[in-house]
Amino acid sequence: MDHKGTVWTKEELLSVYNMPLLDLIYKAANVHRENHDPNEVQVSSLISIKTGGCPEDCGYCPQAARYHTDIDVHKLMQVEDVVSVARKAKEAGASRLCMGAAWREVRDNKDFDKVVEMVKEVNNLEMEVCCTLGMLNENQAKRLAEAGLFAYNHNLDTSEKNYSNIISTRTYNDRLSTINNVRKAGVTVCSGGIIGMGETTEDRIEMLLTLSSLDPQPESVPINALVAVEGTPLEKQQPVPIWDMVRMIATTRIVIPKTVVRLSAGRTAMSKEGQALCFMAGANSIFAGDKLLTTPNPSFDDDMELFNILGLKPREAFKDQKKAVKELVKNF
Ligand code: SF4
């Protein structure tokens, strides 16, 4: 269902996804223009505040302790170091900072107190603050909300049917219940997925149907192309064709018109022209900075060059975060 109450069936959405590509882009571009400034793209920065050693088994993730990858494992960063990274990201044009910790779930301990402090401090910089910390209960979501958290990221990754092929240490329902806890705390929801993990087109569509049927729909939907990392179970996956990314972004834009569609992991493998097509199809956010948690990403300078070529401008952060969250939720 989209925000106007249109209920999509799987078949309808499949036929949207499979339209002639230029028709699909045209349709998505119209929806984009009806709901957003098409020349505005939000620049976000994603930092790994605690890296590696995760007990989960997500097949795409180099941070799972059970896989042998060459990431730099580090414990939780200091609050002042996070604030200094946030400040630099803001100076470079980022209006949103996402902090990721490789945890299965949040525990009520000193590390969580520190993360709450980070949220407060980054919020004081007038940036939208997002966290991705694993599973979360209602109380923990409330604490983050009180500290000024703007968004919580918790990706569905793929369809419910395909989920156990990618992750066995938690269920789809666990995912949905964390999203529900975030909602109840009045924090906006960021939830999307990854393509190129061996899923079918139906899996992609089913994931989009689940996301679009959340009420309200997620205010942010990251669409990632798998970065196949050596040492993970998905290391041999072939890169996803750019055309699939464009189709996925366009279909997301059509079914969740008001959301911010984030063109996320996998951008280093995309040409400037490919990324331009993604923006045309409705992507209106990128993650900038040379690392996306642990995988490579284009630098801020490369992105600003692309913005200049395309005449895009970075979106400013909302000044009053709490008010902005309330209004966003109300209008979805
Ligand atoms: S994706 Fe997150 S939960 Fe899964 S293994 Fe990586 S860090 Fe852990």
mmCIF file of C-alpha atoms and ligand atoms in Angstrom:
data_model
loop_
_atom_site.group_PDB
_atom_site.id
_atom_site.type_symbol
_atom_site.label_atom_id
_atom_site.label_comp_id
_atom_site.label_asym_id
_atom_site.label_seq_id
_atom_site.Cartn_x
_atom_site.Cartn_y
_atom_site.Cartn_z
ATOM 1 C CA MET A 1 0.000 0.000 0.000
ATOM 2 C CA ASP A 2 1.322 3.482 -0.748
ATOM 3 C CA HIS A 3 0.657 6.591 1.365
ATOM 4 C CA LYS A 4 -2.519 7.397 -0.584
ATOM 5 C CA GLY A 5 -3.953 4.033 0.391
ATOM 6 C CA THR A 6 -3.315 2.293 -2.946
ATOM 7 C CA VAL A 7 -2.993 -1.395 -2.204
ATOM 8 C CA TRP A 8 -0.458 -3.016 -4.505
ATOM 9 C CA THR A 9 -0.596 -6.699 -5.271
ATOM 10 C CA LYS A 10 2.561 -8.676 -5.889
ATOM 11 C CA GLU A 11 1.583 -9.134 -9.528
ATOM 12 C CA GLU A 12 1.021 -5.408 -10.053
ATOM 13 C CA LEU A 13 4.319 -4.538 -8.500
ATOM 14 C CA LEU A 14 6.126 -7.193 -10.530
ATOM 15 C CA SER A 15 4.688 -5.710 -13.675
ATOM 16 C CA VAL A 16 5.876 -2.249 -12.580
ATOM 17 C CA TYR A 17 9.376 -3.617 -11.891
ATOM 18 C CA ASN A 18 9.447 -5.364 -15.293
ATOM 19 C CA MET A 19 8.173 -2.412 -17.367
ATOM 20 C CA PRO A 20 10.317 -1.236 -20.280
ATOM 21 C CA LEU A 21 13.137 0.476 -18.394
ATOM 22 C CA LEU A 22 12.637 3.983 -19.760
ATOM 23 C CA ASP A 23 8.894 3.840 -19.037
ATOM 24 C CA LEU A 24 9.693 2.746 -15.495
ATOM 25 C CA ILE A 25 12.184 5.569 -14.976
ATOM 26 C CA TYR A 26 9.696 8.077 -16.420
ATOM 27 C CA LYS A 27 6.921 6.873 -14.101
ATOM 28 C CA ALA A 28 9.195 6.938 -11.052
ATOM 29 C CA ALA A 29 10.582 10.368 -11.991
ATOM 30 C CA ASN A 30 7.036 11.747 -12.053
ATOM 31 C CA VAL A 31 6.247 10.333 -8.624
ATOM 32 C CA HIS A 32 9.548 11.745 -7.398
ATOM 33 C CA ARG A 33 8.756 15.226 -8.720
ATOM 34 C CA GLU A 34 5.280 15.184 -7.173
ATOM 35 C CA ASN A 35 6.751 14.474 -3.744
ATOM 36 C CA HIS A 36 10.275 15.914 -3.615
ATOM 37 C CA ASP A 37 12.582 18.550 -5.025
ATOM 38 C CA PRO A 38 14.286 16.430 -7.739
ATOM 39 C CA ASN A 39 17.498 18.455 -7.581
ATOM 40 C CA GLU A 40 17.997 17.977 -3.872
ATOM 41 C CA VAL A 41 19.896 14.954 -2.600
ATOM 42 C CA GLN A 42 20.678 14.359 1.031
ATOM 43 C CA VAL A 43 24.291 13.593 1.807
ATOM 44 C CA SER A 44 24.648 11.267 4.763
ATOM 45 C CA SER A 45 27.696 9.946 6.490
ATOM 46 C CA LEU A 46 27.901 6.471 7.985
ATOM 47 C CA ILE A 47 30.477 5.577 10.594
ATOM 48 C CA SER A 48 31.199 2.332 12.296
ATOM 49 C CA ILE A 49 31.315 3.165 16.006
ATOM 50 C CA LYS A 50 32.023 -0.472 16.948
ATOM 51 C CA THR A 51 33.444 -2.790 14.323
ATOM 52 C CA GLY A 52 33.533 -6.566 13.997
ATOM 53 C CA GLY A 53 33.141 -9.434 16.438
ATOM 54 C CA CYS A 54 29.390 -9.683 15.834
ATOM 55 C CA PRO A 55 27.755 -12.963 16.941
ATOM 56 C CA GLU A 56 25.206 -12.874 14.077
ATOM 57 C CA ASP A 57 25.681 -14.744 10.788
ATOM 58 C CA CYS A 58 24.420 -12.327 8.106
ATOM 59 C CA GLY A 59 25.847 -13.906 4.947
ATOM 60 C CA TYR A 60 26.887 -10.579 3.404
ATOM 61 C CA CYS A 61 28.627 -9.094 6.422
ATOM 62 C CA PRO A 62 32.389 -8.976 6.995
ATOM 63 C CA GLN A 63 31.776 -8.013 10.633
ATOM 64 C CA ALA A 64 30.390 -11.401 11.683
ATOM 65 C CA ALA A 65 32.934 -12.966 14.055
ATOM 66 C CA ARG A 66 32.496 -16.397 12.467
ATOM 67 C CA TYR A 67 33.797 -15.307 9.024
ATOM 68 C CA HIS A 68 37.460 -14.761 8.243
ATOM 69 C CA THR A 69 37.712 -11.303 6.748
ATOM 70 C CA ASP A 70 40.431 -8.691 7.054
ATOM 71 C CA ILE A 71 38.451 -5.897 8.701
ATOM 72 C CA ASP A 72 39.938 -3.818 11.502
ATOM 73 C CA VAL A 73 38.056 -4.918 14.589
ATOM 74 C CA HIS A 74 37.633 -2.127 17.149
ATOM 75 C CA LYS A 75 35.662 -1.603 20.317
ATOM 76 C CA LEU A 76 33.188 1.224 20.846
ATOM 77 C CA MET A 77 34.616 4.607 19.844
ATOM 78 C CA GLN A 78 34.935 7.466 22.310
ATOM 79 C CA VAL A 79 32.172 10.065 22.283
ATOM 80 C CA GLU A 80 34.579 12.920 21.441
ATOM 81 C CA ASP A 81 35.999 11.010 18.459
ATOM 82 C CA VAL A 82 32.507 10.448 17.070
ATOM 83 C CA VAL A 83 31.674 14.133 17.525
ATOM 84 C CA SER A 84 34.829 15.124 15.683
ATOM 85 C CA VAL A 85 33.970 12.802 12.744
ATOM 86 C CA ALA A 86 30.436 14.222 12.733
ATOM 87 C CA ARG A 87 31.753 17.785 12.643
ATOM 88 C CA LYS A 88 33.997 17.011 9.665
ATOM 89 C CA ALA A 89 31.145 15.257 7.832
ATOM 90 C CA LYS A 90 28.931 18.300 8.415
ATOM 91 C CA GLU A 91 31.613 20.656 7.102
ATOM 92 C CA ALA A 92 31.846 18.497 3.978
ATOM 93 C CA GLY A 93 28.092 18.830 3.377
ATOM 94 C CA ALA A 94 26.526 15.914 5.267
ATOM 95 C CA SER A 95 23.238 16.632 7.047
ATOM 96 C CA ARG A 96 22.750 13.168 8.515
ATOM 97 C CA LEU A 97 25.084 10.971 10.521
ATOM 98 C CA CYS A 98 24.403 7.278 10.860
ATOM 99 C CA MET A 99 26.279 5.416 13.576
ATOM 100 C CA GLY A 100 26.551 1.652 13.208
ATOM 101 C CA ALA A 101 27.594 -0.835 15.885
ATOM 102 C CA ALA A 102 28.165 -4.519 15.137
ATOM 103 C CA TRP A 103 25.899 -5.792 17.891
ATOM 104 C CA ARG A 104 23.206 -8.479 17.825
ATOM 105 C CA GLU A 105 21.105 -6.323 20.118
ATOM 106 C CA VAL A 106 21.383 -3.348 22.399
ATOM 107 C CA ARG A 107 22.162 -4.184 26.025
ATOM 108 C CA ASP A 108 21.497 -1.848 28.934
ATOM 109 C CA ASN A 109 25.128 -1.293 29.824
ATOM 110 C CA LYS A 110 27.831 1.401 29.824
ATOM 111 C CA ASP A 111 28.335 1.075 26.066
ATOM 112 C CA PHE A 112 24.701 1.927 25.461
ATOM 113 C CA ASP A 113 25.000 4.916 27.834
ATOM 114 C CA LYS A 114 27.887 6.082 25.672
ATOM 115 C CA VAL A 115 25.848 5.722 22.479
ATOM 116 C CA VAL A 116 23.048 7.766 24.062
ATOM 117 C CA GLU A 117 25.653 10.434 24.816
ATOM 118 C CA MET A 118 26.865 10.324 21.189
ATOM 119 C CA VAL A 119 23.292 10.828 19.979
ATOM 120 C CA LYS A 120 22.900 13.888 22.243
ATOM 121 C CA GLU A 121 26.193 15.427 21.122
ATOM 122 C CA VAL A 122 25.643 14.896 17.390
ATOM 123 C CA ASN A 123 22.095 16.185 17.734
ATOM 124 C CA ASN A 124 23.582 19.378 19.204
ATOM 125 C CA LEU A 125 25.455 19.830 15.908
ATOM 126 C CA GLU A 126 22.060 20.123 14.196
ATOM 127 C CA MET A 127 22.536 16.972 12.165
ATOM 128 C CA GLU A 128 19.920 14.258 11.757
ATOM 129 C CA VAL A 129 21.196 11.398 13.883
ATOM 130 C CA CYS A 130 20.531 7.807 12.916
ATOM 131 C CA CYS A 131 21.702 4.661 14.695
ATOM 132 C CA THR A 132 21.919 1.065 13.612
ATOM 133 C CA LEU A 133 22.681 -1.053 16.654
ATOM 134 C CA GLY A 134 20.775 -4.298 16.109
ATOM 135 C CA MET A 135 17.667 -5.371 17.957
ATOM 136 C CA LEU A 136 16.179 -2.911 20.399
ATOM 137 C CA ASN A 137 13.376 -2.985 22.980
ATOM 138 C CA GLU A 138 10.793 -0.278 23.543
ATOM 139 C CA ASN A 139 12.562 1.220 26.525
ATOM 140 C CA GLN A 140 15.885 1.488 24.743
ATOM 141 C CA ALA A 141 14.160 3.095 21.760
ATOM 142 C CA LYS A 142 12.622 5.640 24.151
ATOM 143 C CA ARG A 143 16.016 6.498 25.645
ATOM 144 C CA LEU A 144 17.423 7.120 22.184
ATOM 145 C CA ALA A 145 14.380 9.198 21.256
ATOM 146 C CA GLU A 146 14.814 11.361 24.358
ATOM 147 C CA ALA A 147 18.461 11.906 23.421
ATOM 148 C CA GLY A 148 17.262 13.317 20.093
ATOM 149 C CA LEU A 149 17.569 10.309 17.782
ATOM 150 C CA PHE A 150 16.037 11.178 14.422
ATOM 151 C CA ALA A 151 16.016 7.735 12.799
ATOM 152 C CA TYR A 152 16.777 4.125 13.566
ATOM 153 C CA ASN A 153 18.032 1.873 10.790
ATOM 154 C CA HIS A 154 16.982 -1.757 10.792
ATOM 155 C CA ASN A 155 16.997 -3.303 7.321
ATOM 156 C CA LEU A 156 14.716 -6.130 6.269
ATOM 157 C CA ASP A 157 17.517 -7.063 3.833
ATOM 158 C CA THR A 158 15.380 -9.362 1.637
ATOM 159 C CA SER A 159 11.991 -11.082 1.482
ATOM 160 C CA GLU A 160 10.647 -13.092 4.412
ATOM 161 C CA LYS A 161 10.888 -16.229 2.262
ATOM 162 C CA ASN A 162 14.538 -15.686 1.445
ATOM 163 C CA TYR A 163 15.562 -14.449 4.894
ATOM 164 C CA SER A 164 16.732 -17.784 6.312
ATOM 165 C CA ASN A 165 19.018 -18.288 3.290
ATOM 166 C CA ILE A 166 20.918 -15.165 4.332
ATOM 167 C CA ILE A 167 20.631 -15.099 8.142
ATOM 168 C CA SER A 168 19.863 -17.900 10.563
ATOM 169 C CA THR A 169 20.537 -16.250 13.923
ATOM 170 C CA ARG A 170 17.300 -14.211 14.003
ATOM 171 C CA THR A 171 13.921 -14.156 12.269
ATOM 172 C CA TYR A 172 12.036 -11.750 10.050
ATOM 173 C CA ASN A 173 9.612 -11.231 12.901
ATOM 174 C CA ASP A 174 12.472 -10.150 15.191
ATOM 175 C CA ARG A 175 13.239 -7.516 12.585
ATOM 176 C CA LEU A 176 9.662 -6.315 12.368
ATOM 177 C CA SER A 177 9.275 -6.126 16.127
ATOM 178 C CA THR A 178 12.346 -3.879 16.504
ATOM 179 C CA ILE A 179 10.910 -1.626 13.785
ATOM 180 C CA ASN A 180 7.686 -1.557 15.758
ATOM 181 C CA ASN A 181 9.530 -0.559 18.953
ATOM 182 C CA VAL A 182 11.240 2.270 17.078
ATOM 183 C CA ARG A 183 7.862 3.481 15.806
ATOM 184 C CA LYS A 184 6.317 3.407 19.261
ATOM 185 C CA ALA A 185 9.109 5.638 20.560
ATOM 186 C CA GLY A 186 8.312 8.238 17.889
ATOM 187 C CA VAL A 187 11.601 7.822 16.026
ATOM 188 C CA THR A 188 11.527 7.693 12.215
ATOM 189 C CA VAL A 189 12.197 4.350 10.566
ATOM 190 C CA CYS A 190 14.982 3.638 8.087
ATOM 191 C CA SER A 191 14.626 0.176 6.570
ATOM 192 C CA GLY A 192 15.592 -1.268 3.218
ATOM 193 C CA GLY A 193 17.528 -4.089 1.723
ATOM 194 C CA ILE A 194 20.329 -5.489 -0.354
ATOM 195 C CA ILE A 195 20.100 -6.825 -3.884
ATOM 196 C CA GLY A 196 22.572 -9.179 -5.538
ATOM 197 C CA MET A 197 22.513 -11.844 -2.805
ATOM 198 C CA GLY A 198 21.109 -14.544 -5.088
ATOM 199 C CA GLU A 199 17.473 -13.536 -4.522
ATOM 200 C CA THR A 200 14.757 -13.716 -7.199
ATOM 201 C CA THR A 201 12.889 -10.721 -8.574
ATOM 202 C CA GLU A 202 9.909 -11.929 -6.533
ATOM 203 C CA ASP A 203 11.992 -11.690 -3.358
ATOM 204 C CA ARG A 204 12.825 -8.080 -4.177
ATOM 205 C CA ILE A 205 9.182 -7.271 -4.766
ATOM 206 C CA GLU A 206 8.002 -9.083 -1.652
ATOM 207 C CA MET A 207 10.478 -7.104 0.445
ATOM 208 C CA LEU A 208 9.153 -3.865 -1.052
ATOM 209 C CA LEU A 209 5.586 -4.961 -0.377
ATOM 210 C CA THR A 210 6.416 -5.626 3.283
ATOM 211 C CA LEU A 211 8.127 -2.246 3.627
ATOM 212 C CA SER A 212 5.328 -0.417 1.850
ATOM 213 C CA SER A 213 2.664 -2.031 4.000
ATOM 214 C CA LEU A 214 4.190 -0.720 7.232
ATOM 215 C CA ASP A 215 1.896 1.950 8.586
ATOM 216 C CA PRO A 216 3.247 4.576 8.419
ATOM 217 C CA GLN A 217 5.685 3.642 5.677
ATOM 218 C CA PRO A 218 9.400 4.004 6.488
ATOM 219 C CA GLU A 219 10.633 7.580 6.102
ATOM 220 C CA SER A 220 13.898 6.255 4.698
ATOM 221 C CA VAL A 221 14.634 3.220 2.494
ATOM 222 C CA PRO A 222 18.241 2.326 1.703
ATOM 223 C CA ILE A 223 18.737 0.210 -1.406
ATOM 224 C CA ASN A 224 22.115 -1.502 -1.367
ATOM 225 C CA ALA A 225 23.947 -3.482 -4.036
ATOM 226 C CA LEU A 226 25.876 -6.315 -2.419
ATOM 227 C CA VAL A 227 29.583 -5.682 -2.032
ATOM 228 C CA ALA A 228 30.841 -9.272 -2.056
ATOM 229 C CA VAL A 229 33.566 -9.458 0.574
ATOM 230 C CA GLU A 230 36.141 -12.231 0.583
ATOM 231 C CA GLY A 231 35.659 -14.557 3.534
ATOM 232 C CA THR A 232 31.869 -14.144 3.706
ATOM 233 C CA PRO A 233 29.468 -16.831 2.421
ATOM 234 C CA LEU A 234 28.413 -14.482 -0.402
ATOM 235 C CA GLU A 235 31.992 -13.785 -1.559
ATOM 236 C CA LYS A 236 31.388 -15.399 -4.958
ATOM 237 C CA GLN A 237 28.272 -13.435 -5.897
ATOM 238 C CA GLN A 238 28.553 -11.573 -9.181
ATOM 239 C CA PRO A 239 28.049 -7.790 -9.026
ATOM 240 C CA VAL A 240 24.464 -6.750 -9.536
ATOM 241 C CA PRO A 241 23.862 -5.047 -12.925
ATOM 242 C CA ILE A 242 23.238 -1.297 -12.697
ATOM 243 C CA TRP A 243 19.928 -1.865 -14.504
ATOM 244 C CA ASP A 244 18.675 -3.924 -11.560
ATOM 245 C CA MET A 245 19.614 -1.108 -9.171
ATOM 246 C CA VAL A 246 17.748 1.405 -11.318
ATOM 247 C CA ARG A 247 14.676 -0.864 -11.477
ATOM 248 C CA MET A 248 14.757 -1.421 -7.724
ATOM 249 C CA ILE A 249 15.106 2.283 -6.929
ATOM 250 C CA ALA A 250 12.349 3.257 -9.367
ATOM 251 C CA THR A 251 9.963 0.633 -7.977
ATOM 252 C CA THR A 252 10.727 1.743 -4.406
ATOM 253 C CA ARG A 253 10.029 5.353 -5.348
ATOM 254 C CA ILE A 254 6.679 4.387 -6.905
ATOM 255 C CA VAL A 255 5.462 2.263 -4.008
ATOM 256 C CA ILE A 256 6.803 4.458 -1.172
ATOM 257 C CA PRO A 257 6.509 7.924 -2.772
ATOM 258 C CA LYS A 258 7.345 10.126 0.221
ATOM 259 C CA THR A 259 10.320 8.236 1.525
ATOM 260 C CA VAL A 260 13.960 9.179 1.125
ATOM 261 C CA VAL A 261 15.364 6.484 -1.160
ATOM 262 C CA ARG A 262 19.009 6.004 -0.286
ATOM 263 C CA LEU A 263 21.410 4.877 -2.968
ATOM 264 C CA SER A 264 23.668 3.050 -0.551
ATOM 265 C CA ALA A 265 26.354 0.325 -0.763
ATOM 266 C CA GLY A 266 27.866 -0.593 -4.100
ATOM 267 C CA ARG A 267 28.331 2.913 -5.523
ATOM 268 C CA THR A 268 32.079 2.500 -6.133
ATOM 269 C CA ALA A 269 31.240 -0.036 -8.850
ATOM 270 C CA MET A 270 28.772 2.352 -10.533
ATOM 271 C CA SER A 271 29.627 4.856 -13.240
ATOM 272 C CA LYS A 272 28.587 8.497 -12.894
ATOM 273 C CA GLU A 273 26.021 7.862 -15.633
ATOM 274 C CA GLY A 274 24.626 4.882 -13.718
ATOM 275 C CA GLN A 275 24.287 6.959 -10.561
ATOM 276 C CA ALA A 276 22.609 9.745 -12.555
ATOM 277 C CA LEU A 277 19.997 7.229 -13.729
ATOM 278 C CA CYS A 278 19.421 6.221 -10.112
ATOM 279 C CA PHE A 279 18.783 9.885 -9.174
ATOM 280 C CA MET A 280 16.440 10.196 -12.169
ATOM 281 C CA ALA A 281 14.607 7.086 -10.947
ATOM 282 C CA GLY A 282 14.004 8.645 -7.546
ATOM 283 C CA ALA A 283 17.066 8.142 -5.350
ATOM 284 C CA ASN A 284 17.449 11.231 -3.181
ATOM 285 C CA SER A 285 20.187 10.386 -0.752
ATOM 286 C CA ILE A 286 23.697 9.016 -0.852
ATOM 287 C CA PHE A 287 26.213 8.045 1.770
ATOM 288 C CA ALA A 288 29.421 9.989 1.316
ATOM 289 C CA GLY A 289 32.869 9.389 2.780
ATOM 290 C CA ASP A 290 35.411 6.806 1.677
ATOM 291 C CA LYS A 291 34.080 3.982 3.854
ATOM 292 C CA LEU A 292 30.595 2.567 4.246
ATOM 293 C CA LEU A 293 31.026 0.866 7.626
ATOM 294 C CA THR A 294 33.830 -1.411 6.385
ATOM 295 C CA THR A 295 33.481 -1.410 2.573
ATOM 296 C CA PRO A 296 34.876 1.187 0.127
ATOM 297 C CA ASN A 297 32.742 4.166 -0.952
ATOM 298 C CA PRO A 298 33.346 7.203 -3.218
ATOM 299 C CA SER A 299 34.991 10.195 -1.507
ATOM 300 C CA PHE A 300 33.167 13.447 -0.661
ATOM 301 C CA ASP A 301 35.110 15.235 -3.429
ATOM 302 C CA ASP A 302 34.056 12.729 -6.105
ATOM 303 C CA ASP A 303 30.464 13.093 -5.013
ATOM 304 C CA MET A 304 30.571 16.879 -5.090
ATOM 305 C CA GLU A 305 31.969 16.697 -8.635
ATOM 306 C CA LEU A 306 29.007 14.510 -9.615
ATOM 307 C CA PHE A 307 26.595 16.930 -7.891
ATOM 308 C CA ASN A 308 28.112 19.820 -9.885
ATOM 309 C CA ILE A 309 27.777 17.968 -13.174
ATOM 310 C CA LEU A 310 24.140 17.115 -12.491
ATOM 311 C CA GLY A 311 23.212 20.434 -10.835
ATOM 312 C CA LEU A 312 22.229 18.703 -7.613
ATOM 313 C CA LYS A 313 22.363 20.373 -4.225
ATOM 314 C CA PRO A 314 22.822 18.694 -0.850
ATOM 315 C CA ARG A 315 19.749 18.911 1.371
ATOM 316 C CA GLU A 316 20.074 20.832 4.614
ATOM 317 C CA ALA A 317 19.335 19.188 7.949
ATOM 318 C CA PHE A 318 16.152 20.070 9.794
ATOM 319 C CA LYS A 319 16.880 22.671 12.457
ATOM 320 C CA ASP A 320 14.412 21.435 15.058
ATOM 321 C CA GLN A 321 14.862 17.663 14.979
ATOM 322 C CA LYS A 322 12.087 16.749 17.406
ATOM 323 C CA LYS A 323 9.541 18.906 15.582
ATOM 324 C CA ALA A 324 10.724 17.547 12.218
ATOM 325 C CA VAL A 325 10.300 13.941 13.387
ATOM 326 C CA LYS A 326 6.746 14.683 14.566
ATOM 327 C CA GLU A 327 5.814 16.383 11.303
ATOM 328 C CA LEU A 328 7.395 13.699 9.152
ATOM 329 C CA VAL A 329 5.537 10.952 10.992
ATOM 330 C CA LYS A 330 2.257 12.900 10.834
ATOM 331 C CA ASN A 331 2.534 13.523 7.084
ATOM 332 C CA PHE A 332 3.407 9.995 6.066
HETATM 333 S S1 SF4 B 1 24.938 -7.089 9.502
HETATM 334 FE FE1 SF4 B 1 24.944 -6.332 11.596
HETATM 335 S S2 SF4 B 1 23.975 -7.984 12.758
HETATM 336 FE FE2 SF4 B 1 24.606 -8.896 10.798
HETATM 337 S S3 SF4 B 1 26.663 -9.749 11.196
HETATM 338 FE FE3 SF4 B 1 26.932 -7.683 10.384
HETATM 339 S S4 SF4 B 1 27.114 -6.383 12.183
HETATM 340 FE FE4 SF4 B 1 26.212 -8.320 12.851
#
